[in-house]
Amino acid sequence: MTETITVDRPAPRVARITLNRPKALNALNLQTMRELTAVAADLDRSDDVGAIVLTGSDRAFAAGADIKEMAPRTYSEMHAEDWFAGWDALTRVRTPLIAAVAGHALGGGCELAMMCDLLLAADTARFGQPEITLGVIPGMGGSQRLTRAIGKAKAMDLILTGRTMKAEEAERAGLVSRVVPAADLLTEAVAVAEKIGSMSFIAATTAKEAVNRVFESTLAEGVLFERRVFHALFATHDQKEGMAAFVEKRTAEFRHA
Ligand code: CAA
């Protein structure tokens, strides 16, 4: 039973996690972190989930880490509890994660969206890292992931001034893969998830792993990793089936496992 998120299954092989703290604009507290990472890990282990959509409300994907929860803490408490380290669990989820963002995606909200593999934005979405206005800096990976996503110039601009950017600017900068009218956001995100979920699960998780390698390795090491896992896919049923289906001009029937 979760209190700060809801989970449903809007389409075959698709799970959706919705942040649900409307009064706090989905501010991310410890409970949200625990519930969301536990649910995502469970869904990751489930054979009939091929993609996960993570979303918030029309008004806010998430307005950041919970400032009221953090405000009284001391350095030694933050250090002892390794505050925010629990969110790393989300980056160990192998199933493709799709963030569907409407409204505010600020601070930890922007950082949570950036932990996902694909980021779809409603035209109402606003992204930013306003931590500097609170006398701190991003703490859930924003200084690293935002800079990798949009480059130093814009990342510095956002992180040092605390300004927000609209969906079109975020798309131009490469943070967001698609911008859609707010009314279509969830339909579009679920359709993308369903499409990914219909693919070979082993190919999709391997593709995600290969793309993410870019952030952890040199080009030569990354290309070598890609080639090795490409070769490995020839040991799978889904490779045999996918290529046979092409030759026989029929739809592939993947095993998803
Ligand atoms: N933490 C806790 N509560 C929050 C919150 C947050 N990050 N963001 C909003 N809320 C609460 C407000 O306190 C308010 O609660 P009350 O009604 O009890 O006062 C409620 O949500 C509604 O918010 P507003 O009345 O402020 O709504 P608004 O429409 O006027 O403004 C907003 C919306 C511009 C998003 C504004 O709420 C805001 O600036 N929020 C804070 C954004 C922020 O600084 N985020 C970074 C947090 S630090 C962080 O995330 C660290 C990190 O790197 C992980």
PDB file of N, CA, C and O in Angstrom, residues 53-55 61 97-102 113 116-123 125 127 167 175-180 184-193 196:
ATOM      1  N   VAL A  53       5.844   4.209 -17.148  1.00  0.00           N
ATOM      2  CA  VAL A  53       5.627   5.661 -17.281  1.00  0.00           C
ATOM      3  C   VAL A  53       5.617   6.253 -15.876  1.00  0.00           C
ATOM      4  O   VAL A  53       4.951   5.728 -14.982  1.00  0.00           O
ATOM      5  N   LEU A  54       6.362   7.330 -15.715  1.00  0.00           N
ATOM      6  CA  LEU A  54       6.372   8.041 -14.429  1.00  0.00           C
ATOM      7  C   LEU A  54       5.807   9.434 -14.671  1.00  0.00           C
ATOM      8  O   LEU A  54       6.312  10.162 -15.547  1.00  0.00           O
ATOM      9  N   THR A  55       4.761   9.781 -13.920  1.00  0.00           N
ATOM     10  CA  THR A  55       4.128  11.076 -14.175  1.00  0.00           C
ATOM     11  C   THR A  55       3.674  11.738 -12.872  1.00  0.00           C
ATOM     12  O   THR A  55       3.808  11.152 -11.790  1.00  0.00           O
ATOM     13  N   PHE A  61       4.759  17.980 -12.145  1.00  0.00           N
ATOM     14  CA  PHE A  61       5.396  16.655 -12.130  1.00  0.00           C
ATOM     15  C   PHE A  61       5.920  16.483 -10.710  1.00  0.00           C
ATOM     16  O   PHE A  61       5.484  15.609  -9.978  1.00  0.00           O
ATOM     17  N   LEU A  97      12.212   3.556 -18.644  1.00  0.00           N
ATOM     18  CA  LEU A  97      11.399   4.478 -17.835  1.00  0.00           C
ATOM     19  C   LEU A  97      11.101   5.726 -18.661  1.00  0.00           C
ATOM     20  O   LEU A  97      12.025   6.363 -19.194  1.00  0.00           O
ATOM     21  N   ILE A  98       9.841   6.084 -18.724  1.00  0.00           N
ATOM     22  CA  ILE A  98       9.430   7.250 -19.515  1.00  0.00           C
ATOM     23  C   ILE A  98       8.839   8.290 -18.576  1.00  0.00           C
ATOM     24  O   ILE A  98       7.817   8.027 -17.925  1.00  0.00           O
ATOM     25  N   ALA A  99       9.455   9.459 -18.510  1.00  0.00           N
ATOM     26  CA  ALA A  99       8.896  10.532 -17.693  1.00  0.00           C
ATOM     27  C   ALA A  99       7.901  11.311 -18.540  1.00  0.00           C
ATOM     28  O   ALA A  99       8.222  11.722 -19.665  1.00  0.00           O
ATOM     29  N   ALA A 100       6.689  11.503 -18.020  1.00  0.00           N
ATOM     30  CA  ALA A 100       5.676  12.312 -18.700  1.00  0.00           C
ATOM     31  C   ALA A 100       5.446  13.540 -17.814  1.00  0.00           C
ATOM     32  O   ALA A 100       4.849  13.440 -16.750  1.00  0.00           O
ATOM     33  N   VAL A 101       5.964  14.680 -18.272  1.00  0.00           N
ATOM     34  CA  VAL A 101       6.049  15.857 -17.406  1.00  0.00           C
ATOM     35  C   VAL A 101       5.075  16.951 -17.829  1.00  0.00           C
ATOM     36  O   VAL A 101       5.131  17.432 -18.964  1.00  0.00           O
ATOM     37  N   ALA A 102       4.206  17.344 -16.907  1.00  0.00           N
ATOM     38  CA  ALA A 102       3.368  18.538 -17.107  1.00  0.00           C
ATOM     39  C   ALA A 102       3.609  19.452 -15.910  1.00  0.00           C
ATOM     40  O   ALA A 102       3.936  18.982 -14.815  1.00  0.00           O
ATOM     41  N   ALA A 113      13.026  13.392 -13.332  1.00  0.00           N
ATOM     42  CA  ALA A 113      12.693  13.205 -14.754  1.00  0.00           C
ATOM     43  C   ALA A 113      13.948  12.822 -15.540  1.00  0.00           C
ATOM     44  O   ALA A 113      13.900  11.975 -16.441  1.00  0.00           O
ATOM     45  N   CYS A 116      15.039   9.238 -15.785  1.00  0.00           N
ATOM     46  CA  CYS A 116      14.298   8.368 -16.699  1.00  0.00           C
ATOM     47  C   CYS A 116      15.027   8.312 -18.042  1.00  0.00           C
ATOM     48  O   CYS A 116      15.923   9.092 -18.317  1.00  0.00           O
ATOM     49  N   ASP A 117      14.585   7.373 -18.901  1.00  0.00           N
ATOM     50  CA  ASP A 117      15.294   7.173 -20.164  1.00  0.00           C
ATOM     51  C   ASP A 117      14.762   8.065 -21.269  1.00  0.00           C
ATOM     52  O   ASP A 117      15.495   8.447 -22.175  1.00  0.00           O
ATOM     53  N   LEU A 118      13.482   8.373 -21.204  1.00  0.00           N
ATOM     54  CA  LEU A 118      12.861   9.227 -22.214  1.00  0.00           C
ATOM     55  C   LEU A 118      12.068  10.274 -21.469  1.00  0.00           C
ATOM     56  O   LEU A 118      11.437   9.953 -20.455  1.00  0.00           O
ATOM     57  N   LEU A 119      12.090  11.476 -21.976  1.00  0.00           N
ATOM     58  CA  LEU A 119      11.383  12.548 -21.287  1.00  0.00           C
ATOM     59  C   LEU A 119      10.400  13.196 -22.258  1.00  0.00           C
ATOM     60  O   LEU A 119      10.818  13.832 -23.232  1.00  0.00           O
ATOM     61  N   LEU A 120       9.123  13.012 -22.013  1.00  0.00           N
ATOM     62  CA  LEU A 120       8.077  13.639 -22.820  1.00  0.00           C
ATOM     63  C   LEU A 120       7.495  14.790 -22.015  1.00  0.00           C
ATOM     64  O   LEU A 120       7.213  14.623 -20.826  1.00  0.00           O
ATOM     65  N   ALA A 121       7.305  15.934 -22.672  1.00  0.00           N
ATOM     66  CA  ALA A 121       6.807  17.089 -21.928  1.00  0.00           C
ATOM     67  C   ALA A 121       5.503  17.593 -22.511  1.00  0.00           C
ATOM     68  O   ALA A 121       5.328  17.628 -23.739  1.00  0.00           O
ATOM     69  N   ALA A 122       4.593  18.007 -21.631  1.00  0.00           N
ATOM     70  CA  ALA A 122       3.424  18.765 -22.062  1.00  0.00           C
ATOM     71  C   ALA A 122       3.877  20.184 -22.360  1.00  0.00           C
ATOM     72  O   ALA A 122       4.910  20.635 -21.835  1.00  0.00           O
ATOM     73  N   ASP A 123       3.095  20.913 -23.163  1.00  0.00           N
ATOM     74  CA  ASP A 123       3.480  22.297 -23.459  1.00  0.00           C
ATOM     75  C   ASP A 123       3.407  23.185 -22.213  1.00  0.00           C
ATOM     76  O   ASP A 123       3.880  24.319 -22.226  1.00  0.00           O
ATOM     77  N   ALA A 125       4.908  22.279 -19.397  1.00  0.00           N
ATOM     78  CA  ALA A 125       6.015  21.874 -18.506  1.00  0.00           C
ATOM     79  C   ALA A 125       7.019  23.009 -18.317  1.00  0.00           C
ATOM     80  O   ALA A 125       7.282  23.810 -19.223  1.00  0.00           O
ATOM     81  N   PHE A 127      10.932  23.478 -16.532  1.00  0.00           N
ATOM     82  CA  PHE A 127      12.064  22.770 -15.937  1.00  0.00           C
ATOM     83  C   PHE A 127      13.024  23.763 -15.295  1.00  0.00           C
ATOM     84  O   PHE A 127      13.267  24.853 -15.849  1.00  0.00           O
ATOM     85  N   ALA A 167       8.857  24.283 -21.989  1.00  0.00           N
ATOM     86  CA  ALA A 167       8.992  23.005 -22.700  1.00  0.00           C
ATOM     87  C   ALA A 167       9.719  23.154 -24.044  1.00  0.00           C
ATOM     88  O   ALA A 167      10.581  22.334 -24.377  1.00  0.00           O
ATOM     89  N   LEU A 175      16.837  18.268 -23.743  1.00  0.00           N
ATOM     90  CA  LEU A 175      16.452  17.614 -22.477  1.00  0.00           C
ATOM     91  C   LEU A 175      15.238  16.713 -22.686  1.00  0.00           C
ATOM     92  O   LEU A 175      15.081  15.695 -22.026  1.00  0.00           O
ATOM     93  N   VAL A 176      14.401  17.148 -23.621  1.00  0.00           N
ATOM     94  CA  VAL A 176      13.086  16.537 -23.814  1.00  0.00           C
ATOM     95  C   VAL A 176      13.026  15.940 -25.214  1.00  0.00           C
ATOM     96  O   VAL A 176      13.518  16.549 -26.157  1.00  0.00           O
ATOM     97  N   SER A 177      12.435  14.751 -25.353  1.00  0.00           N
ATOM     98  CA  SER A 177      12.410  14.172 -26.697  1.00  0.00           C
ATOM     99  C   SER A 177      11.198  14.630 -27.504  1.00  0.00           C
ATOM    100  O   SER A 177      11.267  14.693 -28.725  1.00  0.00           O
ATOM    101  N   ARG A 178      10.087  14.934 -26.846  1.00  0.00           N
ATOM    102  CA  ARG A 178       8.897  15.402 -27.570  1.00  0.00           C
ATOM    103  C   ARG A 178       8.127  16.368 -26.680  1.00  0.00           C
ATOM    104  O   ARG A 178       8.054  16.154 -25.472  1.00  0.00           O
ATOM    105  N   VAL A 179       7.517  17.374 -27.307  1.00  0.00           N
ATOM    106  CA  VAL A 179       6.566  18.226 -26.583  1.00  0.00           C
ATOM    107  C   VAL A 179       5.197  18.005 -27.209  1.00  0.00           C
ATOM    108  O   VAL A 179       5.068  18.023 -28.434  1.00  0.00           O
ATOM    109  N   VAL A 180       4.196  17.772 -26.370  1.00  0.00           N
ATOM    110  CA  VAL A 180       2.848  17.525 -26.886  1.00  0.00           C
ATOM    111  C   VAL A 180       1.856  18.411 -26.139  1.00  0.00           C
ATOM    112  O   VAL A 180       2.148  18.870 -25.022  1.00  0.00           O
ATOM    113  N   ASP A 184      -2.832  15.715 -24.379  1.00  0.00           N
ATOM    114  CA  ASP A 184      -2.418  14.456 -25.033  1.00  0.00           C
ATOM    115  C   ASP A 184      -1.259  13.774 -24.323  1.00  0.00           C
ATOM    116  O   ASP A 184      -0.811  12.704 -24.753  1.00  0.00           O
ATOM    117  N   LEU A 185      -0.744  14.390 -23.260  1.00  0.00           N
ATOM    118  CA  LEU A 185       0.513  13.899 -22.679  1.00  0.00           C
ATOM    119  C   LEU A 185       0.452  12.420 -22.269  1.00  0.00           C
ATOM    120  O   LEU A 185       1.304  11.618 -22.657  1.00  0.00           O
ATOM    121  N   LEU A 186      -0.568  12.064 -21.492  1.00  0.00           N
ATOM    122  CA  LEU A 186      -0.602  10.695 -20.966  1.00  0.00           C
ATOM    123  C   LEU A 186      -0.873   9.678 -22.065  1.00  0.00           C
ATOM    124  O   LEU A 186      -0.261   8.607 -22.100  1.00  0.00           O
ATOM    125  N   THR A 187      -1.747  10.041 -22.989  1.00  0.00           N
ATOM    126  CA  THR A 187      -2.029   9.132 -24.119  1.00  0.00           C
ATOM    127  C   THR A 187      -0.742   8.878 -24.889  1.00  0.00           C
ATOM    128  O   THR A 187      -0.418   7.747 -25.248  1.00  0.00           O
ATOM    129  N   GLU A 188      -0.015   9.959 -25.147  1.00  0.00           N
ATOM    130  CA  GLU A 188       1.229   9.847 -25.927  1.00  0.00           C
ATOM    131  C   GLU A 188       2.274   9.021 -25.147  1.00  0.00           C
ATOM    132  O   GLU A 188       2.919   8.143 -25.710  1.00  0.00           O
ATOM    133  N   ALA A 189       2.402   9.299 -23.857  1.00  0.00           N
ATOM    134  CA  ALA A 189       3.410   8.586 -23.059  1.00  0.00           C
ATOM    135  C   ALA A 189       3.078   7.098 -22.981  1.00  0.00           C
ATOM    136  O   ALA A 189       3.964   6.245 -23.100  1.00  0.00           O
ATOM    137  N   VAL A 190       1.800   6.784 -22.800  1.00  0.00           N
ATOM    138  CA  VAL A 190       1.401   5.373 -22.715  1.00  0.00           C
ATOM    139  C   VAL A 190       1.602   4.697 -24.074  1.00  0.00           C
ATOM    140  O   VAL A 190       2.059   3.552 -24.150  1.00  0.00           O
ATOM    141  N   ALA A 191       1.316   5.435 -25.167  1.00  0.00           N
ATOM    142  CA  ALA A 191       1.518   4.848 -26.506  1.00  0.00           C
ATOM    143  C   ALA A 191       3.002   4.554 -26.738  1.00  0.00           C
ATOM    144  O   ALA A 191       3.358   3.499 -27.277  1.00  0.00           O
ATOM    145  N   VAL A 192       3.869   5.466 -26.324  1.00  0.00           N
ATOM    146  CA  VAL A 192       5.314   5.237 -26.462  1.00  0.00           C
ATOM    147  C   VAL A 192       5.730   4.030 -25.624  1.00  0.00           C
ATOM    148  O   VAL A 192       6.484   3.157 -26.072  1.00  0.00           O
ATOM    149  N   ALA A 193       5.203   3.963 -24.400  1.00  0.00           N
ATOM    150  CA  ALA A 193       5.543   2.851 -23.509  1.00  0.00           C
ATOM    151  C   ALA A 193       5.050   1.534 -24.097  1.00  0.00           C
ATOM    152  O   ALA A 193       5.738   0.509 -24.030  1.00  0.00           O
ATOM    153  N   ILE A 196       7.374   0.484 -26.885  1.00  0.00           N
ATOM    154  CA  ILE A 196       8.626  -0.079 -26.343  1.00  0.00           C
ATOM    155  C   ILE A 196       8.353  -1.447 -25.720  1.00  0.00           C
ATOM    156  O   ILE A 196       9.119  -2.394 -25.905  1.00  0.00           O
TER     157      ILE A 196
END
